[in-house]
Each structure stands twice: as C-alpha cells, then as structure tokens.
XYZ file of N, CA, C and O in Angstrom:
488
model
N 10.515 83.871 47.112
C 9.167 84.328 46.837
C 9.083 84.988 45.451
O 8.112 84.793 44.734
N 10.104 85.772 45.120
C 10.116 86.434 43.819
C 10.159 85.410 42.685
O 9.556 85.605 41.631
N 10.900 84.344 42.919
C 11.006 83.310 41.887
C 9.653 82.657 41.650
O 9.269 82.404 40.505
N 8.904 82.398 42.689
C 7.581 81.779 42.556
C 6.641 82.698 41.785
O 5.918 82.254 40.896
N 6.667 83.984 42.084
C 5.825 84.954 41.372
C 6.236 85.019 39.901
O 5.388 85.002 39.012
N 7.530 85.060 39.641
C 8.031 85.117 38.269
C 7.615 83.878 37.481
O 7.155 83.980 36.345
N 7.763 82.709 38.068
C 7.378 81.459 37.401
C 5.870 81.424 37.156
O 5.405 80.986 36.102
N 5.085 81.912 38.094
C 3.632 81.952 37.925
C 3.235 82.856 36.775
O 2.344 82.526 35.981
N 3.891 83.988 36.668
C 3.606 84.916 35.573
C 3.983 84.287 34.238
O 3.223 84.348 33.267
N 5.141 83.663 34.161
C 5.562 83.000 32.925
C 4.603 81.881 32.532
O 4.245 81.742 31.367
N 4.174 81.096 33.494
C 3.229 80.022 33.202
C 1.914 80.590 32.678
O 1.330 80.068 31.733
N 1.454 81.683 33.242
C 0.217 82.322 32.787
C 0.330 82.882 31.384
O -0.592 82.790 30.586
N 1.488 83.444 31.055
C 1.683 84.023 29.734
C 1.816 82.974 28.645
O 1.359 83.164 27.523
N 2.454 81.871 28.958
C 2.733 80.861 27.947
C 1.912 79.594 28.114
O 2.236 78.560 27.571
N 0.840 79.691 28.822
C -0.010 78.531 29.056
C -0.662 78.064 27.758
O -1.192 78.862 26.994
N -0.663 76.758 27.489
C -1.317 76.266 26.273
C -2.835 76.327 26.358
O -3.520 76.079 25.394
N -3.353 76.663 27.504
C -4.797 76.684 27.691
C -5.399 78.065 27.496
O -6.550 78.287 27.797
N -4.606 78.999 26.988
C -5.145 80.324 26.718
C -6.173 80.235 25.605
O -6.022 79.482 24.652
N -7.209 81.029 25.713
C -8.262 81.019 24.709
C -7.763 81.690 23.426
O -7.159 82.744 23.457
N -8.011 81.062 22.314
C -7.581 81.587 21.025
C -8.394 82.832 20.682
O -9.566 82.935 21.011
N -7.768 83.745 19.969
C -8.470 84.953 19.542
C -9.324 84.705 18.310
O -10.065 85.561 17.884
N -9.221 83.497 17.733
C -9.985 83.141 16.542
C -10.937 81.988 16.849
O -10.591 81.080 17.583
N -12.110 82.028 16.238
C -13.035 80.905 16.363
C -13.272 80.318 14.972
O -13.442 81.041 13.994
N -13.267 78.999 14.887
C -13.393 78.314 13.612
C -14.818 78.443 13.082
O -15.777 78.232 13.812
N -14.942 78.788 11.794
C -16.273 78.874 11.174
C -16.410 77.933 9.979
O -17.514 77.706 9.508
N -15.304 77.384 9.490
C -15.364 76.445 8.364
C -14.239 75.426 8.515
O -13.083 75.715 8.240
N -14.545 74.247 8.954
C -13.674 73.095 9.196
C -12.174 73.306 8.971
O -11.604 72.876 7.971
N -11.561 73.961 9.904
C -10.125 74.201 9.967
C -9.579 74.992 8.772
O -8.399 74.924 8.461
N -10.448 75.759 8.100
C -10.001 76.609 6.997
C -10.218 78.083 7.311
O -9.301 78.882 7.211
N -11.451 78.433 7.669
C -11.807 79.831 7.915
C -12.067 80.067 9.395
O -12.687 79.247 10.069
N -11.603 81.218 9.844
C -11.752 81.605 11.249
C -12.280 83.023 11.326
O -12.119 83.804 10.395
N -12.893 83.366 12.444
C -13.437 84.708 12.668
C -12.880 85.229 13.986
O -12.735 84.489 14.944
N -12.597 86.532 14.028
C -12.169 87.146 15.290
C -13.328 87.897 15.922
O -14.450 87.867 15.407
N -13.070 88.562 17.022
C -14.133 89.256 17.761
C -14.685 90.464 17.009
O -15.764 90.936 17.314
N -13.956 90.958 16.022
C -14.415 92.092 15.222
C -15.095 91.638 13.929
O -15.349 92.442 13.039
N -15.385 90.358 13.804
C -16.074 89.752 12.651
C -15.222 89.739 11.382
O -15.748 89.591 10.294
N -13.907 89.882 11.510
C -13.023 89.706 10.362
C -12.886 88.212 10.095
O -12.913 87.407 11.020
N -12.725 87.832 8.845
C -12.589 86.429 8.470
C -11.159 86.186 8.002
O -10.594 86.987 7.257
N -10.595 85.060 8.446
C -9.212 84.717 8.156
C -9.125 83.331 7.547
O -9.875 82.434 7.923
N -8.174 83.152 6.640
C -7.833 81.838 6.117
C -6.619 81.359 6.897
O -5.614 82.064 6.977
N -6.726 80.168 7.461
C -5.610 79.595 8.212
C -4.677 78.905 7.229
O -5.113 78.143 6.368
N -3.396 79.187 7.353
C -2.417 78.572 6.472
C -1.133 78.273 7.203
O -0.949 78.665 8.354
N -0.264 77.569 6.542
C 1.061 77.256 7.081
C 2.097 77.862 6.148
O 2.003 77.718 4.936
N 3.072 78.536 6.746
C 4.168 79.075 5.958
C 5.457 78.436 6.426
O 5.625 78.108 7.600
N 6.362 78.220 5.498
C 7.657 77.625 5.824
C 8.509 78.645 6.552
O 8.579 79.810 6.160
N 9.143 78.182 7.610
C 10.073 79.019 8.347
C 11.471 78.475 8.051
O 11.789 77.343 8.410
N 12.263 79.267 7.377
C 13.594 78.807 6.987
C 14.523 78.787 8.196
O 14.622 79.759 8.927
N 15.139 77.661 8.405
C 16.170 77.568 9.433
C 17.144 76.484 9.010
O 16.780 75.540 8.313
N 18.366 76.626 9.436
C 19.365 75.642 9.052
C 19.135 74.309 9.757
O 19.356 73.257 9.185
N 18.677 74.358 11.016
C 18.469 73.126 11.772
C 17.239 72.363 11.304
O 17.269 71.154 11.157
N 16.134 73.066 11.109
C 14.869 72.428 10.746
C 14.240 73.156 9.557
O 13.311 73.927 9.726
N 14.693 72.907 8.350
C 14.157 73.642 7.202
C 12.698 73.308 6.897
O 12.047 74.029 6.164
N 12.149 72.245 7.468
C 10.765 71.863 7.198
C 9.771 72.426 8.212
O 8.592 72.111 8.157
N 10.230 73.201 9.181
C 9.320 73.773 10.181
C 8.291 74.669 9.518
O 8.582 75.393 8.572
N 7.084 74.621 10.025
C 5.998 75.457 9.521
C 5.467 76.344 10.632
O 5.548 75.998 11.800
N 4.909 77.456 10.254
C 4.312 78.387 11.195
C 2.868 78.618 10.754
O 2.610 78.869 9.575
N 1.938 78.518 11.695
C 0.536 78.767 11.378
C 0.297 80.267 11.311
O 0.721 81.006 12.190
N -0.374 80.693 10.255
C -0.711 82.106 10.084
C -2.203 82.224 9.776
O -2.823 81.304 9.254
N -2.765 83.359 10.114
C -4.161 83.671 9.813
C -4.152 84.901 8.920
O -3.737 85.975 9.335
N -4.605 84.734 7.687
C -4.499 85.792 6.685
C -5.873 86.350 6.344
O -6.806 85.594 6.078
N -5.984 87.677 6.339
C -7.271 88.288 5.993
C -7.182 89.269 4.833
O -8.199 89.744 4.353
N -5.999 89.555 4.346
C -5.849 90.420 3.172
C -5.741 89.566 1.920
O -5.052 88.551 1.905
N -6.410 89.999 0.861
C -6.360 89.290 -0.419
C -6.093 90.301 -1.527
O -6.399 91.483 -1.396
N -5.537 89.804 -2.620
C -5.316 90.621 -3.810
C -6.401 90.260 -4.811
O -6.491 89.124 -5.264
N -7.239 91.235 -5.147
C -8.322 91.006 -6.096
C -8.349 92.169 -7.080
O -8.521 93.326 -6.695
N -8.139 91.874 -8.340
C -8.116 92.878 -9.405
C -7.172 94.035 -9.074
O -7.539 95.205 -9.119
N -5.955 93.688 -8.680
C -4.896 94.653 -8.366
C -5.203 95.549 -7.166
O -4.614 96.622 -7.024
N -6.118 95.128 -6.306
C -6.424 95.880 -5.089
C -6.339 94.938 -3.900
O -6.750 93.784 -3.978
N -5.814 95.444 -2.799
C -5.767 94.669 -1.562
C -7.029 94.980 -0.770
O -7.296 96.142 -0.444
N -7.809 93.935 -0.493
C -9.043 94.093 0.267
C -9.109 92.994 1.335
O -8.281 92.085 1.347
N -10.102 93.058 2.172
C -10.289 92.073 3.232
C -11.024 90.854 2.697
O -11.930 90.968 1.865
N -10.641 89.703 3.179
C -11.251 88.440 2.772
C -12.757 88.441 3.011
O -13.530 87.945 2.192
N -13.201 89.044 4.106
C -14.628 89.031 4.440
C -15.486 89.774 3.411
O -16.686 89.567 3.338
N -14.877 90.615 2.574
C -15.616 91.342 1.550
C -16.002 90.450 0.369
O -16.911 90.805 -0.388
N -15.330 89.312 0.206
C -15.565 88.457 -0.949
C -16.087 87.065 -0.606
O -16.909 86.526 -1.329
N -15.586 86.483 0.436
C -15.786 85.056 0.675
C -17.231 84.702 1.018
O -17.907 85.428 1.744
N -17.678 83.593 0.423
C -18.967 83.003 0.781
C -18.641 81.792 1.655
O -18.222 80.746 1.146
N -18.811 81.947 2.952
C -18.414 80.924 3.910
C -19.130 79.599 3.656
O -18.540 78.528 3.747
N -20.391 79.654 3.294
C -21.185 78.436 3.111
C -20.643 77.540 2.002
O -20.691 76.318 2.119
N -20.107 78.113 0.931
C -19.641 77.297 -0.192
C -18.116 77.207 -0.295
O -17.596 76.585 -1.212
N -17.402 77.815 0.642
C -15.937 77.828 0.619
C -15.398 76.434 0.920
O -15.822 75.775 1.861
N -14.441 75.970 0.086
C -13.811 74.670 0.314
C -12.468 74.610 -0.411
O -12.197 75.413 -1.306
N -11.652 73.653 -0.008
C -10.341 73.481 -0.621
C -10.453 72.534 -1.803
O -11.081 71.481 -1.705
N -9.811 72.905 -2.913
C -9.850 72.053 -4.102
C -8.474 71.498 -4.459
O -8.370 70.637 -5.329
N -7.422 71.982 -3.815
C -6.084 71.484 -4.111
C -5.054 72.056 -3.167
O -5.319 73.000 -2.430
N -3.859 71.467 -3.219
C -2.770 71.956 -2.380
C -1.545 72.359 -3.180
O -0.647 72.983 -2.639
N -1.514 72.031 -4.442
C -0.341 72.331 -5.269
C -0.765 72.775 -6.664
O -1.859 72.496 -7.121
N 0.182 73.460 -7.324
C -0.004 73.879 -8.705
C 1.279 73.504 -9.458
O 2.372 73.866 -9.030
N 1.157 72.786 -10.545
C 2.335 72.338 -11.295
C 3.138 73.503 -11.861
O 4.338 73.408 -12.056
N 2.480 74.623 -12.124
C 3.144 75.772 -12.723
C 3.808 76.682 -11.691
O 4.696 77.453 -12.026
N 3.368 76.638 -10.432
C 3.859 77.544 -9.397
C 4.193 76.747 -8.141
O 3.304 76.296 -7.427
N 5.480 76.584 -7.852
C 5.904 75.776 -6.704
C 5.559 76.425 -5.366
O 5.577 75.757 -4.336
N 5.245 77.715 -5.346
C 4.937 78.402 -4.099
C 3.476 78.236 -3.675
O 3.112 78.603 -2.571
N 2.638 77.698 -4.531
C 1.221 77.508 -4.181
C 1.111 76.404 -3.137
O 1.597 75.297 -3.329
N 0.453 76.728 -2.002
C 0.276 75.775 -0.907
C -1.184 75.448 -0.651
O -1.496 74.621 0.187
N -2.084 76.122 -1.346
C -3.497 75.827 -1.175
C -4.330 76.530 -2.231
O -4.085 77.689 -2.561
N -5.302 75.794 -2.779
C -6.221 76.364 -3.755
C -7.627 76.123 -3.218
O -7.984 74.991 -2.883
N -8.407 77.181 -3.139
C -9.739 77.138 -2.549
C -10.720 77.786 -3.509
O -10.321 78.532 -4.408
N -12.000 77.536 -3.285
C -13.014 78.218 -4.080
C -14.314 78.299 -3.300
O -14.540 77.564 -2.351
N -15.143 79.247 -3.738
C -16.526 79.324 -3.281
C -17.368 79.469 -4.546
O -16.880 79.221 -5.647
N -18.604 79.883 -4.415
C -19.472 79.893 -5.593
C -19.074 80.921 -6.658
O -19.411 80.760 -7.818
N -18.310 81.958 -6.292
C -17.958 82.995 -7.258
C -16.465 83.136 -7.546
O -16.092 83.625 -8.603
N -15.606 82.748 -6.592
C -14.186 83.052 -6.713
C -13.301 81.838 -6.469
O -13.697 80.881 -5.821
N -12.069 81.953 -6.966
C -11.017 80.987 -6.697
C -9.941 81.716 -5.893
O -9.547 82.831 -6.255
N -9.470 81.099 -4.822
C -8.498 81.694 -3.908
C -7.215 80.887 -3.972
O -7.233 79.674 -3.773
N -6.093 81.542 -4.239
C -4.811 80.856 -4.352
C -3.890 81.377 -3.251
O -3.541 82.561 -3.225
N -3.510 80.473 -2.351
C -2.601 80.806 -1.249
C -1.185 80.454 -1.663
O -0.888 79.314 -1.994
N -0.301 81.476 -1.669
C 1.098 81.287 -2.050
C 1.990 81.518 -0.845
O 1.878 82.536 -0.174
N 2.868 80.569 -0.593
C 3.850 80.688 0.487
C 5.141 81.247 -0.108
O 6.105 80.539 -0.326
N 5.098 82.527 -0.404
C 6.241 83.193 -1.018
C 6.520 84.461 -0.233
O 5.634 85.306 -0.086
N 7.734 84.602 0.290
C 8.042 85.755 1.151
C 7.791 87.115 0.502
O 7.411 88.057 1.170
N 7.990 87.214 -0.800
C 7.819 88.507 -1.465
C 6.378 88.765 -1.883
O 6.055 89.842 -2.363
N 5.501 87.796 -1.701
C 4.094 87.975 -2.065
C 3.358 88.656 -0.927
O 3.373 88.178 0.192
N 2.735 89.726 -1.229
C 1.914 90.387 -0.227
C 0.737 91.028 -0.936
O 0.929 91.840 -1.830
N -0.437 90.624 -0.605
C -0.802 89.558 0.325
C -0.560 88.178 -0.279
O -0.353 88.044 -1.477
N -0.610 87.172 0.570
C -0.324 85.799 0.148
C -1.499 85.126 -0.548
O -1.354 84.020 -1.058
N -2.651 85.739 -0.560
C -3.840 85.148 -1.190
C -4.239 85.989 -2.394
O -4.486 87.183 -2.275
N -4.324 85.331 -3.534
C -4.801 85.996 -4.762
C -6.170 85.445 -5.082
O -6.394 84.238 -5.028
N -7.094 86.329 -5.434
C -8.463 85.921 -5.738
C -8.738 86.224 -7.209
O -8.419 87.301 -7.701
N -9.321 85.229 -7.897
C -9.703 85.418 -9.284
C -11.151 84.984 -9.463
O -11.649 84.118 -8.733
N -11.823 85.588 -10.435
C -13.195 85.196 -10.736
C -13.191 83.810 -11.371
O -12.273 83.457 -12.107
N -14.235 83.044 -11.098
C -14.351 81.703 -11.704
C -14.868 81.790 -13.115
O -15.500 82.670 -13.535
C-alpha cells in the first residue's frame, strides 16, 4: 500500500500535464507569469561530458540597460517585439538578437554574464 501511495505522489509531482507557471504572450518568445512579470524564453547550453549539446530552457526577466539591472517588463514593447537574428560574428556567446520599436535585446549564453540579456537603444 505504501508503494502505491509513493508512486502516486511521484507521478503527481513529475507529471508532464502540470500547468506551466508561464503563459505565452508573443509567439514562443515572451511569456508572462501570474504577477505580470515578462520573461524572454531562451536555451542555455548545459555542459556535460556525455551530451555536450544538451540545452536547458530558461525564462529570463532581468536585463542590463545602461549599467543597471532592471526588469524586462520595464522596457519591452510586446506588440513590436521580434527576433532579428540568432548569432553575432563578433561574439560567439550570442544566441539571440531581438528588437522592438525602441530597443535592441542581445541574449548571451555565457555563464559569467549576469544578466544574460543586454539592452541597447536603437
């Protein structure tokens, strides 16, 4: 009986049908949580000897803008936000380049970068 209860609890915790804490607001790029924070969905490389190409999905809401860390929702214009590229010839860590009507957003998959998104004026 204990085994059945334990298995039921494990299935409930790791069920793939759990409701996500994020809801999509811009075609698989921007997401919103229940507190109205806005996140950029990205993939970061997870280093491992067996599978060095494995990626992990992350939701990022902190950005670096003019040497200050602020929330993405303070800057982003959801209506005009879109992806313009995935790579930068000068920076191998760039995994996504985005823009809206006022800003350019550069997502870097670099472990020492915090936050991973840099925002510059257009």
